[in-house]
mmCIF file of C-alpha atoms in Angstrom:
data_model
loop_
_atom_site.group_PDB
_atom_site.id
_atom_site.type_symbol
_atom_site.label_atom_id
_atom_site.label_comp_id
_atom_site.label_asym_id
_atom_site.label_seq_id
_atom_site.Cartn_x
_atom_site.Cartn_y
_atom_site.Cartn_z
ATOM 1 C CA MET A 53 -34.596 13.446 -3.181
ATOM 2 C CA SER A 54 -33.524 16.576 -1.340
ATOM 3 C CA ARG A 55 -30.244 16.817 0.490
ATOM 4 C CA PRO A 56 -30.355 16.669 4.259
ATOM 5 C CA ASN A 57 -28.863 19.848 5.724
ATOM 6 C CA ASP A 58 -26.733 17.979 8.234
ATOM 7 C CA ALA A 59 -25.232 15.490 5.757
ATOM 8 C CA PRO A 60 -21.438 15.328 5.851
ATOM 9 C CA LEU A 61 -19.156 16.162 2.963
ATOM 10 C CA ALA A 62 -17.317 13.390 1.167
ATOM 11 C CA VAL A 63 -13.685 13.748 0.188
ATOM 12 C CA ILE A 64 -12.761 11.250 -2.523
ATOM 13 C CA ALA A 65 -9.090 10.377 -2.324
ATOM 14 C CA SER A 66 -7.012 7.239 -2.490
ATOM 15 C CA ARG A 67 -3.562 8.822 -2.199
ATOM 16 C CA ILE A 68 -3.286 11.106 0.833
ATOM 17 C CA ARG A 69 -0.736 13.797 0.067
ATOM 18 C CA MET A 70 0.026 17.080 1.831
ATOM 19 C CA GLU A 71 -2.815 18.697 -0.141
ATOM 20 C CA GLU A 72 -5.411 16.276 1.208
ATOM 21 C CA LYS A 73 -4.091 16.715 4.754
ATOM 22 C CA LEU A 74 -4.422 20.497 4.405
ATOM 23 C CA ILE A 75 -8.002 20.091 3.143
ATOM 24 C CA PHE A 76 -8.880 17.776 6.040
ATOM 25 C CA ALA A 77 -7.370 20.291 8.480
ATOM 26 C CA ALA A 78 -9.372 23.164 6.944
ATOM 27 C CA LEU A 79 -12.597 21.137 7.163
ATOM 28 C CA ALA A 80 -11.852 20.347 10.800
ATOM 29 C CA ARG A 81 -11.185 24.042 11.566
ATOM 30 C CA HIS A 82 -14.625 24.877 10.185
ATOM 31 C CA GLY A 83 -16.236 22.032 12.110
ATOM 32 C CA ILE A 84 -17.492 20.480 8.857
ATOM 33 C CA PRO A 85 -18.022 16.724 9.161
ATOM 34 C CA TYR A 86 -16.645 14.659 6.282
ATOM 35 C CA ASP A 87 -16.107 11.093 5.198
ATOM 36 C CA GLN A 88 -12.909 10.100 3.456
ATOM 37 C CA LEU A 89 -13.848 7.870 0.518
ATOM 38 C CA ASP A 90 -11.270 5.761 -1.276
ATOM 39 C CA GLU A 91 -12.608 5.623 -4.826
ATOM 40 C CA ARG A 92 -10.858 2.296 -5.398
ATOM 41 C CA SER A 93 -13.466 0.673 -3.181
ATOM 42 C CA LEU A 94 -16.409 2.814 -4.306
ATOM 43 C CA VAL A 95 -19.498 0.849 -5.388
ATOM 44 C CA MET A 96 -22.717 2.638 -6.332
ATOM 45 C CA ALA A 97 -25.955 1.004 -7.507
ATOM 46 C CA LEU A 98 -27.422 3.157 -10.255
ATOM 47 C CA GLU A 99 -31.025 2.658 -9.105
ATOM 48 C CA ASP A 100 -30.158 3.778 -5.564
ATOM 49 C CA THR A 101 -31.139 7.438 -5.157
ATOM 50 C CA ALA A 102 -29.936 8.001 -1.593
ATOM 51 C CA VAL A 103 -28.173 11.324 -1.064
ATOM 52 C CA PRO A 104 -25.751 10.673 1.781
ATOM 53 C CA TYR A 105 -23.526 13.726 1.251
ATOM 54 C CA ALA A 106 -24.056 17.463 1.111
ATOM 55 C CA ALA A 107 -21.293 17.737 -1.470
ATOM 56 C CA VAL A 108 -18.205 15.911 -2.660
ATOM 57 C CA ILE A 109 -14.632 17.156 -2.938
ATOM 58 C CA ASN A 110 -13.005 14.972 -5.549
ATOM 59 C CA ARG A 111 -9.258 14.547 -5.073
ATOM 60 C CA SER A 112 -8.844 11.253 -6.905
ATOM 61 C CA ILE A 113 -5.441 10.893 -8.484
ATOM 62 C CA SER A 114 -6.844 8.812 -11.361
ATOM 63 C CA ASN A 115 -8.478 10.793 -14.144
ATOM 64 C CA THR A 116 -10.711 7.889 -15.192
ATOM 65 C CA ARG A 117 -11.931 6.996 -11.716
ATOM 66 C CA SER A 118 -12.341 10.666 -10.880
ATOM 67 C CA LEU A 119 -14.582 11.290 -13.871
ATOM 68 C CA TYR A 120 -16.855 8.291 -13.301
ATOM 69 C CA ALA A 121 -17.116 8.813 -9.543
ATOM 70 C CA THR A 122 -18.146 12.412 -10.205
ATOM 71 C CA ARG A 123 -20.762 11.374 -12.741
ATOM 72 C CA LEU A 124 -22.204 8.835 -10.284
ATOM 73 C CA PHE A 125 -22.557 11.396 -7.494
ATOM 74 C CA GLU A 126 -23.907 14.055 -9.830
ATOM 75 C CA ALA A 127 -26.568 11.592 -11.023
ATOM 76 C CA ARG A 128 -27.926 11.638 -7.472
ATOM 77 C CA GLY A 129 -28.003 15.409 -7.421
ATOM 78 C CA ILE A 130 -24.939 15.776 -5.186
ATOM 79 C CA PRO A 131 -22.708 18.718 -6.126
ATOM 80 C CA VAL A 132 -19.128 17.680 -6.808
ATOM 81 C CA VAL A 133 -16.064 19.913 -6.924
ATOM 82 C CA ASN A 134 -15.046 19.791 -9.727
ATOM 83 C CA ARG A 135 -17.992 19.072 -12.015
ATOM 84 C CA SER A 136 -17.735 16.143 -14.443
ATOM 85 C CA GLN A 137 -17.900 18.417 -17.475
ATOM 86 C CA VAL A 138 -14.885 20.315 -16.144
ATOM 87 C CA ILE A 139 -12.957 17.089 -15.461
ATOM 88 C CA GLU A 140 -13.789 15.819 -18.929
ATOM 89 C CA THR A 141 -12.540 19.001 -20.576
ATOM 90 C CA CYS A 142 -9.410 19.468 -18.469
ATOM 91 C CA GLY A 143 -8.505 15.768 -18.649
ATOM 92 C CA ASP A 144 -8.233 15.967 -22.439
ATOM 93 C CA LYS A 145 -5.769 18.390 -24.006
ATOM 94 C CA ILE A 146 -7.722 18.589 -27.249
ATOM 95 C CA LEU A 147 -10.950 19.522 -25.467
ATOM 96 C CA THR A 148 -9.049 22.049 -23.342
ATOM 97 C CA SER A 149 -7.480 23.675 -26.400
ATOM 98 C CA LEU A 150 -10.843 23.836 -28.156
ATOM 99 C CA ALA A 151 -12.485 25.404 -25.089
ATOM 100 C CA LEU A 152 -9.698 28.010 -24.820
ATOM 101 C CA LEU A 153 -9.913 28.849 -28.527
ATOM 102 C CA GLN A 154 -13.696 29.144 -28.415
ATOM 103 C CA ALA A 155 -13.391 31.552 -25.481
ATOM 104 C CA GLY A 156 -10.736 33.612 -27.265
ATOM 105 C CA VAL A 157 -8.068 32.787 -24.653
ATOM 106 C CA PRO A 158 -4.547 32.962 -26.134
ATOM 107 C CA THR A 159 -3.003 29.489 -26.305
ATOM 108 C CA PRO A 160 -0.154 27.935 -28.299
ATOM 109 C CA ARG A 161 -0.781 27.103 -31.960
ATOM 110 C CA THR A 162 -1.978 23.489 -31.968
ATOM 111 C CA THR A 163 -2.641 20.816 -34.587
ATOM 112 C CA VAL A 164 -4.123 17.365 -34.061
ATOM 113 C CA ALA A 165 -3.555 14.280 -36.216
ATOM 114 C CA LEU A 166 -5.498 11.092 -35.616
ATOM 115 C CA THR A 167 -2.791 8.636 -36.664
ATOM 116 C CA PRO A 168 1.011 8.710 -36.323
ATOM 117 C CA GLU A 169 1.253 8.474 -40.135
ATOM 118 C CA ALA A 170 -0.840 11.592 -40.611
ATOM 119 C CA ALA A 171 1.079 13.256 -37.796
ATOM 120 C CA LEU A 172 4.404 13.122 -39.652
ATOM 121 C CA THR A 173 2.989 15.102 -42.566
ATOM 122 C CA ALA A 174 1.230 17.418 -40.117
ATOM 123 C CA ILE A 175 4.466 18.164 -38.226
ATOM 124 C CA ASP A 176 6.280 18.828 -41.511
ATOM 125 C CA HIS A 177 3.653 21.453 -42.320
ATOM 126 C CA PHE A 178 3.590 22.715 -38.741
ATOM 127 C CA GLY A 179 7.341 23.264 -38.584
ATOM 128 C CA TYR A 180 10.176 22.340 -36.201
ATOM 129 C CA PRO A 181 10.735 22.408 -33.308
ATOM 130 C CA ALA A 182 7.322 21.128 -32.278
ATOM 131 C CA VAL A 183 6.097 19.737 -28.981
ATOM 132 C CA LEU A 184 4.209 16.440 -28.974
ATOM 133 C CA LYS A 185 2.005 15.750 -25.968
ATOM 134 C CA PRO A 186 -0.225 12.845 -25.039
ATOM 135 C CA VAL A 187 -3.891 13.837 -25.221
ATOM 136 C CA THR A 188 -4.366 12.615 -21.661
ATOM 137 C CA GLY A 189 -1.764 12.448 -18.925
ATOM 138 C CA SER A 190 -0.103 14.729 -16.476
ATOM 139 C CA TRP A 191 2.963 15.505 -14.379
ATOM 140 C CA GLY A 192 4.919 16.371 -17.512
ATOM 141 C CA ARG A 193 5.075 12.754 -18.646
ATOM 142 C CA LEU A 194 5.600 11.667 -22.248
ATOM 143 C CA LEU A 195 6.175 15.176 -23.532
ATOM 144 C CA ALA A 196 8.541 15.329 -26.499
ATOM 145 C CA LYS A 197 10.220 18.308 -28.127
ATOM 146 C CA VAL A 198 11.035 17.250 -31.665
ATOM 147 C CA ASN A 199 13.673 19.363 -33.371
ATOM 148 C CA ASP A 200 13.700 17.662 -36.765
ATOM 149 C CA ARG A 201 12.008 15.061 -38.946
ATOM 150 C CA GLU A 202 14.195 12.179 -37.746
ATOM 151 C CA ALA A 203 13.234 12.818 -34.134
ATOM 152 C CA ALA A 204 9.570 13.009 -35.154
ATOM 153 C CA GLU A 205 9.825 9.684 -37.011
ATOM 154 C CA ALA A 206 11.348 7.994 -33.955
ATOM 155 C CA ILE A 207 8.749 9.311 -31.508
ATOM 156 C CA LEU A 208 5.845 8.471 -33.800
ATOM 157 C CA GLU A 209 7.111 4.949 -34.409
ATOM 158 C CA HIS A 210 7.315 4.392 -30.659
ATOM 159 C CA LYS A 211 3.801 5.720 -30.202
ATOM 160 C CA GLU A 212 2.483 3.407 -32.903
ATOM 161 C CA MET A 213 4.258 0.329 -31.568
ATOM 162 C CA LEU A 214 3.783 0.798 -27.849
ATOM 163 C CA GLY A 215 0.778 3.007 -27.292
ATOM 164 C CA SER A 216 -2.916 2.416 -26.899
ATOM 165 C CA PRO A 217 -5.272 3.802 -29.606
ATOM 166 C CA ALA A 218 -5.393 7.026 -27.593
ATOM 167 C CA HIS A 219 -1.597 7.339 -27.909
ATOM 168 C CA SER A 220 -1.932 7.351 -31.671
ATOM 169 C CA VAL A 221 -3.889 10.600 -31.507
ATOM 170 C CA ILE A 222 -1.087 13.111 -31.831
ATOM 171 C CA TYR A 223 -1.334 16.550 -30.255
ATOM 172 C CA ILE A 224 1.191 18.867 -31.884
ATOM 173 C CA GLN A 225 1.910 22.223 -30.311
ATOM 174 C CA GLU A 226 4.246 25.082 -31.091
ATOM 175 C CA TYR A 227 7.380 25.262 -28.962
ATOM 176 C CA ILE A 228 7.442 28.462 -26.920
ATOM 177 C CA ALA A 229 10.913 29.778 -26.056
ATOM 178 C CA LYS A 230 9.924 30.649 -22.507
ATOM 179 C CA PRO A 231 12.326 32.330 -20.049
ATOM 180 C CA GLY A 232 13.300 29.235 -18.009
ATOM 181 C CA ARG A 233 9.998 29.166 -16.169
ATOM 182 C CA ASP A 234 6.265 28.868 -16.531
ATOM 183 C CA ILE A 235 3.467 30.202 -14.339
ATOM 184 C CA ARG A 236 1.002 28.188 -12.289
ATOM 185 C CA VAL A 237 -2.081 30.113 -11.132
ATOM 186 C CA ASN A 238 -4.615 28.656 -8.712
ATOM 187 C CA VAL A 239 -8.170 29.774 -9.423
ATOM 188 C CA ILE A 240 -11.031 28.984 -7.062
ATOM 189 C CA GLY A 241 -14.474 30.041 -8.222
ATOM 190 C CA ASP A 242 -14.225 33.632 -9.427
ATOM 191 C CA ARG A 243 -11.038 34.348 -7.510
ATOM 192 C CA VAL A 244 -7.342 33.973 -8.254
ATOM 193 C CA VAL A 245 -5.841 32.670 -5.017
ATOM 194 C CA ASN A 246 -2.093 32.624 -5.677
ATOM 195 C CA ALA A 247 0.511 32.002 -8.339
ATOM 196 C CA ILE A 248 4.024 30.655 -8.620
ATOM 197 C CA TYR A 249 6.784 30.576 -11.178
ATOM 198 C CA ARG A 250 8.027 27.055 -11.837
ATOM 199 C CA CYS A 251 11.687 27.547 -12.680
ATOM 200 C CA SER A 252 13.887 25.008 -14.431
ATOM 201 C CA GLU A 253 16.815 24.829 -16.838
ATOM 202 C CA HIS A 254 14.880 22.069 -18.618
ATOM 203 C CA TRP A 255 12.172 23.000 -21.121
ATOM 204 C CA ILE A 256 9.705 20.900 -19.070
ATOM 205 C CA THR A 257 8.894 23.028 -16.026
ATOM 206 C CA ASN A 258 6.599 20.789 -13.985
ATOM 207 C CA THR A 259 7.495 20.659 -10.307
ATOM 208 C CA ALA A 260 6.905 16.895 -10.614
ATOM 209 C CA ARG A 261 9.945 16.977 -12.927
ATOM 210 C CA GLY A 262 12.131 18.977 -10.581
ATOM 211 C CA ALA A 263 11.202 22.601 -11.272
ATOM 212 C CA VAL A 264 11.557 24.972 -8.319
ATOM 213 C CA ALA A 265 8.643 27.111 -7.088
ATOM 214 C CA GLN A 266 9.047 30.889 -6.671
ATOM 215 C CA PRO A 267 6.258 33.326 -5.779
ATOM 216 C CA CYS A 268 4.710 35.148 -8.730
ATOM 217 C CA GLU A 269 3.043 38.561 -8.504
ATOM 218 C CA LEU A 270 -0.654 38.628 -9.385
ATOM 219 C CA THR A 271 -0.624 41.297 -12.090
ATOM 220 C CA PRO A 272 -3.973 42.461 -13.547
ATOM 221 C CA ASP A 273 -3.157 40.757 -16.878
ATOM 222 C CA LEU A 274 -2.328 37.469 -15.177
ATOM 223 C CA VAL A 275 -5.475 37.557 -13.056
ATOM 224 C CA GLU A 276 -7.754 38.496 -15.950
ATOM 225 C CA LEU A 277 -6.380 35.829 -18.285
ATOM 226 C CA SER A 278 -6.399 33.093 -15.631
ATOM 227 C CA LEU A 279 -10.028 33.796 -14.756
ATOM 228 C CA ARG A 280 -11.024 33.757 -18.415
ATOM 229 C CA ALA A 281 -9.190 30.457 -18.913
ATOM 230 C CA ALA A 282 -10.832 28.880 -15.867
ATOM 231 C CA GLN A 283 -14.236 30.064 -17.036
ATOM 232 C CA ALA A 284 -13.592 28.666 -20.524
ATOM 233 C CA VAL A 285 -13.432 25.118 -19.153
ATOM 234 C CA GLY A 286 -16.407 25.535 -16.830
ATOM 235 C CA GLY A 287 -14.870 27.021 -13.675
ATOM 236 C CA GLY A 288 -14.301 25.503 -10.238
ATOM 237 C CA VAL A 289 -11.084 24.688 -8.398
ATOM 238 C CA LEU A 290 -8.455 24.861 -11.121
ATOM 239 C CA ALA A 291 -4.745 25.360 -11.708
ATOM 240 C CA VAL A 292 -4.059 27.317 -14.863
ATOM 241 C CA ASP A 293 -0.642 26.912 -16.485
ATOM 242 C CA LEU A 294 0.655 29.845 -18.501
ATOM 243 C CA LEU A 295 3.763 30.613 -20.513
ATOM 244 C CA GLU A 296 5.429 33.921 -21.260
ATOM 245 C CA ARG A 297 6.242 34.494 -24.907
ATOM 246 C CA PRO A 298 9.603 36.172 -25.645
ATOM 247 C CA ASP A 299 7.677 39.479 -26.093
ATOM 248 C CA GLY A 300 6.289 39.089 -22.543
ATOM 249 C CA SER A 301 2.697 38.292 -23.561
ATOM 250 C CA LEU A 302 0.963 35.468 -21.708
ATOM 251 C CA ILE A 303 -0.623 32.338 -23.165
ATOM 252 C CA VAL A 304 -2.463 29.491 -21.470
ATOM 253 C CA THR A 305 -1.204 25.947 -22.054
ATOM 254 C CA GLU A 306 -3.096 23.691 -19.667
ATOM 255 C CA ILE A 307 -5.702 23.684 -16.937
ATOM 256 C CA ASN A 308 -5.577 21.106 -14.144
ATOM 257 C CA HIS A 309 -8.741 19.996 -12.412
ATOM 258 C CA THR A 310 -7.235 18.231 -9.373
ATOM 259 C CA MET A 311 -4.606 20.754 -8.568
ATOM 260 C CA GLU A 312 -1.604 20.000 -6.421
ATOM 261 C CA PHE A 313 -1.055 23.162 -4.417
ATOM 262 C CA TYR A 314 1.325 22.317 -1.595
ATOM 263 C CA ARG A 315 4.340 23.905 -3.310
ATOM 264 C CA THR A 316 2.323 27.039 -4.082
ATOM 265 C CA VAL A 317 1.392 27.287 -0.397
ATOM 266 C CA THR A 318 4.984 27.000 0.764
ATOM 267 C CA ALA A 319 6.167 29.524 -1.868
ATOM 268 C CA THR A 320 3.444 32.137 -1.312
ATOM 269 C CA GLY A 321 2.110 31.534 2.200
ATOM 270 C CA VAL A 322 -1.450 31.654 0.832
ATOM 271 C CA ASP A 323 -3.812 29.111 2.420
ATOM 272 C CA VAL A 324 -5.257 27.430 -0.673
ATOM 273 C CA ALA A 325 -7.068 24.709 1.306
ATOM 274 C CA GLU A 326 -8.952 27.383 3.258
ATOM 275 C CA ALA A 327 -10.091 29.024 0.014
ATOM 276 C CA LEU A 328 -11.068 25.637 -1.387
ATOM 277 C CA VAL A 329 -13.189 24.775 1.635
ATOM 278 C CA ALA A 330 -14.856 28.210 1.538
ATOM 279 C CA TYR A 331 -15.752 27.582 -2.114
ATOM 280 C CA VAL A 332 -17.143 24.112 -1.381
ATOM 281 C CA ARG A 333 -19.290 25.573 1.409
ATOM 282 C CA GLN A 334 -20.682 28.007 -1.116
ATOM 283 C CA VAL A 335 -21.349 25.262 -3.681
ATOM 284 C CA ALA A 336 -22.950 23.009 -1.063
ATOM 285 C CA ARG A 337 -24.798 25.942 0.555
ATOM 286 C CA LEU A 338 -23.400 24.977 3.965
ATOM 287 C CA MET B 249 6.045 -0.320 14.710
ATOM 288 C CA SER B 250 4.903 -2.119 11.542
ATOM 289 C CA THR B 251 6.519 -4.559 9.186
ATOM 290 C CA CYS B 252 7.480 -3.882 5.584
ATOM 291 C CA PRO B 253 5.682 -6.370 3.299
ATOM 292 C CA GLU B 254 8.670 -6.297 0.937
ATOM 293 C CA CYS B 255 11.627 -6.961 3.257
ATOM 294 C CA ASP B 256 10.120 -7.576 6.714
ATOM 295 C CA GLY B 257 11.999 -4.528 7.983
ATOM 296 C CA GLU B 258 10.565 -2.394 10.738
ATOM 297 C CA VAL B 259 8.644 0.691 9.618
ATOM 298 C CA THR B 260 7.599 3.460 11.991
ATOM 299 C CA VAL B 261 4.324 5.156 11.121
ATOM 300 C CA ALA B 262 3.553 8.566 12.647
ATOM 301 C CA SER B 263 0.719 8.641 15.160
ATOM 302 C CA ASP B 264 -1.216 11.187 13.052
ATOM 303 C CA ALA B 265 -0.830 9.221 9.807
ATOM 304 C CA LEU B 266 -3.920 8.635 7.676
ATOM 305 C CA ALA B 267 -5.020 5.712 5.529
ATOM 306 C CA GLY B 268 -3.852 6.352 1.986
ATOM 307 C CA GLU B 269 -0.565 7.984 2.972
ATOM 308 C CA ILE B 270 2.665 6.711 1.483
ATOM 309 C CA VAL B 271 5.650 5.862 3.679
ATOM 310 C CA VAL B 272 9.060 4.606 2.651
ATOM 311 C CA CYS B 273 10.637 1.540 4.218
ATOM 312 C CA PRO B 274 13.962 2.666 5.777
ATOM 313 C CA ASP B 275 15.541 -0.706 4.992
ATOM 314 C CA CYS B 276 14.596 -1.506 1.389
ATOM 315 C CA GLN B 277 13.263 1.927 0.298
ATOM 316 C CA ALA B 278 10.025 0.385 -0.968
ATOM 317 C CA GLU B 279 7.110 2.819 -1.183
ATOM 318 C CA LEU B 280 4.371 1.544 1.088
ATOM 319 C CA GLU B 281 0.734 2.561 1.324
ATOM 320 C CA ILE B 282 -0.973 2.673 4.698
ATOM 321 C CA ILE B 283 -4.069 0.637 3.962
ATOM 322 C CA ALA B 284 -5.437 0.469 7.515
ATOM 323 C CA LEU B 285 -4.929 2.121 10.889
ATOM 324 C CA GLY B 286 -5.314 0.609 14.337
ATOM 325 C CA PRO B 287 -3.539 -1.679 13.805
ATOM 326 C CA VAL B 288 -1.487 -0.241 10.980
ATOM 327 C CA GLU B 289 -1.384 -2.343 7.849
ATOM 328 C CA LEU B 290 1.049 -1.647 5.030
ATOM 329 C CA ALA B 291 1.014 -2.777 1.420
ATOM 330 C CA LEU B 292 3.299 -2.057 -1.498
ATOM 331 C CA ALA B 293 2.149 1.231 -3.019
ATOM 332 C CA PRO B 294 0.647 0.898 -6.488
ATOM 333 C CA GLU B 295 2.827 1.774 -9.457
ATOM 334 C CA VAL B 296 2.037 5.071 -11.166
ATOM 335 C CA GLU B 297 -0.770 4.493 -13.635
ATOM 336 C CA GLU B 298 -1.101 6.054 -17.047
ATOM 337 C CA ASP B 299 -3.984 8.352 -16.138
ATOM 338 C CA TRP B 300 -2.608 9.525 -12.801
ATOM 339 C CA GLY B 301 -1.822 13.153 -12.354
ATOM 340 C CA GLU B 302 -3.178 16.368 -11.027
#
């Protein structure tokens, strides 16, 4: 079934944050009609082929619901920003690391063990300090910097006792002695929109964990690497997280597929929502 | 003016608020989700889930 030209956009979101309000405002400025869909109440019959939307902007806060909602809309031929393949890759740190490695994008040295038992031996070989991260998850939660074997034993025992099977897959990454900050770069399509430093005394530099945003200059190296990283996971509307090694070289650690950009807007003055809506218009051919 | 479902306190919701926004009860500090507008209905906001994030 072809898409009607006058169909509205859908914006999937259950939690309305400043980012969603900025997107709604940008859509209104462009006179683009949209429906706000709460994915918690979304029901879609698989045999129904109706195409009620020109495109979907997916801002779901839940990785699982986001992925399935996207797949359901894509099955009807409706373009979704971001695509399900991108969500799948970015929502899983192992898949992200593999995609970055395959594309030759510099990223921290990483080892994966599939049980906590195997992980202890793996960390011994890997060396201390090491950073353990959950394979899925965000906002800087459940990250652990383990400085020695005793700390590793404690963390792994907790993971085994408390976690789901997914928690027992251990993602082990080298600790980078970064200069009290990391870099968050917002990429939309083939364009780097803005970037911030996230500054903190703590080794975890997520703004969700209290880091402070400062504007970051878009150097050619930063732009080139961020675009390559975004392309490696399939492209779209993405936030690329980078670290500076002590020698100043840049490496990519994570890529976020439902980026929170309000703090980058206030730090840089760049209208990210406007760029996002322009990209969605292009994808939806509006 | 709306009522907090946790403590029955009075909660003011801005006129331009949208469904899905989170407000905080000034009395008990509970995080509340606006689940409907006109009239405004509030519910306790869901706890952070494991797969939530950006």
